[in-house]
PDB file of C-alpha atoms in Angstrom:
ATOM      1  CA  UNK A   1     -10.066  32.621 -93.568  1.00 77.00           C
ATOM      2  CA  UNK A   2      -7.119  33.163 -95.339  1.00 88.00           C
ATOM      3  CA  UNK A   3      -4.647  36.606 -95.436  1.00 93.00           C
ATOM      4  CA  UNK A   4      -2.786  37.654 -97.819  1.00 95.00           C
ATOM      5  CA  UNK A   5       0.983  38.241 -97.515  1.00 95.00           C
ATOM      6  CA  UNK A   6       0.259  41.971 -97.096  1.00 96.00           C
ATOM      7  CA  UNK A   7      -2.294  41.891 -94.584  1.00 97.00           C
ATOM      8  CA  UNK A   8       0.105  38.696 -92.490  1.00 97.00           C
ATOM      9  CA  UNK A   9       3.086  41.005 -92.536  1.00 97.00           C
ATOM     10  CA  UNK A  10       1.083  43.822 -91.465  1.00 97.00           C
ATOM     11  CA  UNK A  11      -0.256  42.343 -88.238  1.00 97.00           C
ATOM     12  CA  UNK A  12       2.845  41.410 -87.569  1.00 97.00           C
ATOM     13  CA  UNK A  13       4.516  44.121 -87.296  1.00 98.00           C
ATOM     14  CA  UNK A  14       1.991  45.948 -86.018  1.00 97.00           C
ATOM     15  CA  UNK A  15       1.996  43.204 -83.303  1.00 97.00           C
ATOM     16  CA  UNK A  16       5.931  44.202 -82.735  1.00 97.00           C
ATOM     17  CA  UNK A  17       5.572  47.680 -82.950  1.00 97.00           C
ATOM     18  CA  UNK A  18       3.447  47.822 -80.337  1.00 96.00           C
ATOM     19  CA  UNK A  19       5.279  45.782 -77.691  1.00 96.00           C
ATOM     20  CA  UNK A  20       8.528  48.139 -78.578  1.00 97.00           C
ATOM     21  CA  UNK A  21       6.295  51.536 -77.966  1.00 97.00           C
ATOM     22  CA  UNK A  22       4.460  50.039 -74.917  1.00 95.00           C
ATOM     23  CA  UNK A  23       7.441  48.854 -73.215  1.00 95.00           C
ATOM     24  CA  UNK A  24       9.006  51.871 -74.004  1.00 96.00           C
ATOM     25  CA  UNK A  25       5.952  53.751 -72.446  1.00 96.00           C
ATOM     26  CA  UNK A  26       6.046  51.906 -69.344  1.00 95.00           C
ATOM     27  CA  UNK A  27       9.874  52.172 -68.987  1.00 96.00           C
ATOM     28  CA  UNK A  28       9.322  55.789 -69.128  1.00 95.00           C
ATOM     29  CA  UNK A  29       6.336  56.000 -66.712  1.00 94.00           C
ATOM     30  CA  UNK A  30       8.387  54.073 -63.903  1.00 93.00           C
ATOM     31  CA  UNK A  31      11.136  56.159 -64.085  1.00 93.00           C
ATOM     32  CA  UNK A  32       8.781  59.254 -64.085  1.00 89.00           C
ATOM     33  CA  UNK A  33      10.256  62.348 -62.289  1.00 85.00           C
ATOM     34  CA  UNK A  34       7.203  64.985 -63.020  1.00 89.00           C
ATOM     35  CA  UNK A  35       5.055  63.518 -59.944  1.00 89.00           C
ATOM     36  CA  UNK A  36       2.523  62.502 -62.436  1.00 92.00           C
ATOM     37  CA  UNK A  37       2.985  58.769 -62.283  1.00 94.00           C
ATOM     38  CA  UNK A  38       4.324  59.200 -58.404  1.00 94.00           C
ATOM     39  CA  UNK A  39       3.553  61.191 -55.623  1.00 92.00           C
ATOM     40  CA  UNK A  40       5.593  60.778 -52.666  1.00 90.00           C
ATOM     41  CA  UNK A  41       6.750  57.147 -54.079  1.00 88.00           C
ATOM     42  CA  UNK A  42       2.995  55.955 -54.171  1.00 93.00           C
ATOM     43  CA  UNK A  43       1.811  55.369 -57.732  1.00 95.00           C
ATOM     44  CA  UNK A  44      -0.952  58.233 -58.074  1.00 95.00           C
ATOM     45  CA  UNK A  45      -4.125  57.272 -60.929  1.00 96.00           C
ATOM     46  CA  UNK A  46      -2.196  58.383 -64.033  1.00 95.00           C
ATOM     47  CA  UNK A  47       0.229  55.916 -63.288  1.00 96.00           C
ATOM     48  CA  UNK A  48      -2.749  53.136 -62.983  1.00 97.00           C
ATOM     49  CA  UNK A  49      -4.552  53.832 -65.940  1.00 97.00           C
ATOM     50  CA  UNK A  50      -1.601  54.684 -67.971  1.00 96.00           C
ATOM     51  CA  UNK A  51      -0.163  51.096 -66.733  1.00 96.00           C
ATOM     52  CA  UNK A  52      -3.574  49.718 -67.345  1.00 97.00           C
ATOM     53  CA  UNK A  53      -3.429  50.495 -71.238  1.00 97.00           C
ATOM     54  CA  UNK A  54      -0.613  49.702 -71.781  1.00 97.00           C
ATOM     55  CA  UNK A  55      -0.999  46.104 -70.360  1.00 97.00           C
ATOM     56  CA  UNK A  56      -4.393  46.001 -72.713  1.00 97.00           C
ATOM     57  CA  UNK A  57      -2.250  47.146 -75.382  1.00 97.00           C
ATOM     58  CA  UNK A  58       0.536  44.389 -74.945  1.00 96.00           C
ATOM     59  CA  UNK A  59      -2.677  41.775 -75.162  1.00 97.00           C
ATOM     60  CA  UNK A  60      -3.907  43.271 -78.094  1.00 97.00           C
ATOM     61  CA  UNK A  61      -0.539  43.757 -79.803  1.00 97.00           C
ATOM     62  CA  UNK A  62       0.428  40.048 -79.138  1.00 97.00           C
ATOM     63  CA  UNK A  63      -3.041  38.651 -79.935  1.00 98.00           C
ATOM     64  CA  UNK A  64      -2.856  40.880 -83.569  1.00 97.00           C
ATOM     65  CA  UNK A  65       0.802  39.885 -84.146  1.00 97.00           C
ATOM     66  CA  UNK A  66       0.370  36.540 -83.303  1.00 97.00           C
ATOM     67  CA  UNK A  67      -2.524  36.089 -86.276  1.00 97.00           C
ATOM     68  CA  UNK A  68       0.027  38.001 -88.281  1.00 97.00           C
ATOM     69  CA  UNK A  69       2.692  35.225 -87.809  1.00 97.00           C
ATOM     70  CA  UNK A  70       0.134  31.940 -87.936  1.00 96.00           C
ATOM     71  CA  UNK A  71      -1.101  34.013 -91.569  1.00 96.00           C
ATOM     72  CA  UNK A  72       2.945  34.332 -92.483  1.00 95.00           C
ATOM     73  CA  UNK A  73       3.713  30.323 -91.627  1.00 95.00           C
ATOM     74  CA  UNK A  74       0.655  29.758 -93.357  1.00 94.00           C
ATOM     75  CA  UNK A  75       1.605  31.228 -96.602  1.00 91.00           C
ATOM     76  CA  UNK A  76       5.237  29.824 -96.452  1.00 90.00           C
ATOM     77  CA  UNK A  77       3.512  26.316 -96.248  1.00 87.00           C
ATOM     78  CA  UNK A  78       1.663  26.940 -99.496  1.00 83.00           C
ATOM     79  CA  UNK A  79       4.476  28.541-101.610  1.00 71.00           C
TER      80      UNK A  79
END
């Protein structure tokens, strides 16, 4: 299968945009001071699911961008 320049550049930013708003995320959620994410320093079930997608969402993003960049190279080898 073959992706056009569009579609390569797409994935992989969307690849890199995700990593930047996850880690963000979970930067934030450690350093939580609401008690949502902590309650008496033991990570409550908001923290674990919220931890929990973003982990899925750093596989995702790296498994999207990293088609995006193989479809880039690609394309550079053929101009």
């Amino acid at each position: 299968m073959k992706l056009s320049r569009p579609v390569s550049w797409f994935l992989l930013a969307f690849g890199v945009w995700s990593w930047i708003i996850w880690v963000t995320f979970v930067k934030n959620l450690v350093k939580d001071g609401s008690g949502l994410a902590f309650d008496d320093g033991h990570p409550t079930a908001y923290f674990w699911v919220h931890l929990t997608l973003a982990v899925v969402s750093f596989v995702l993003g790296t498994v999207v961008g990293g088609i995006g960049l193989r479809g880039v190279r690609a394309l550079r080898r053929t101009s």
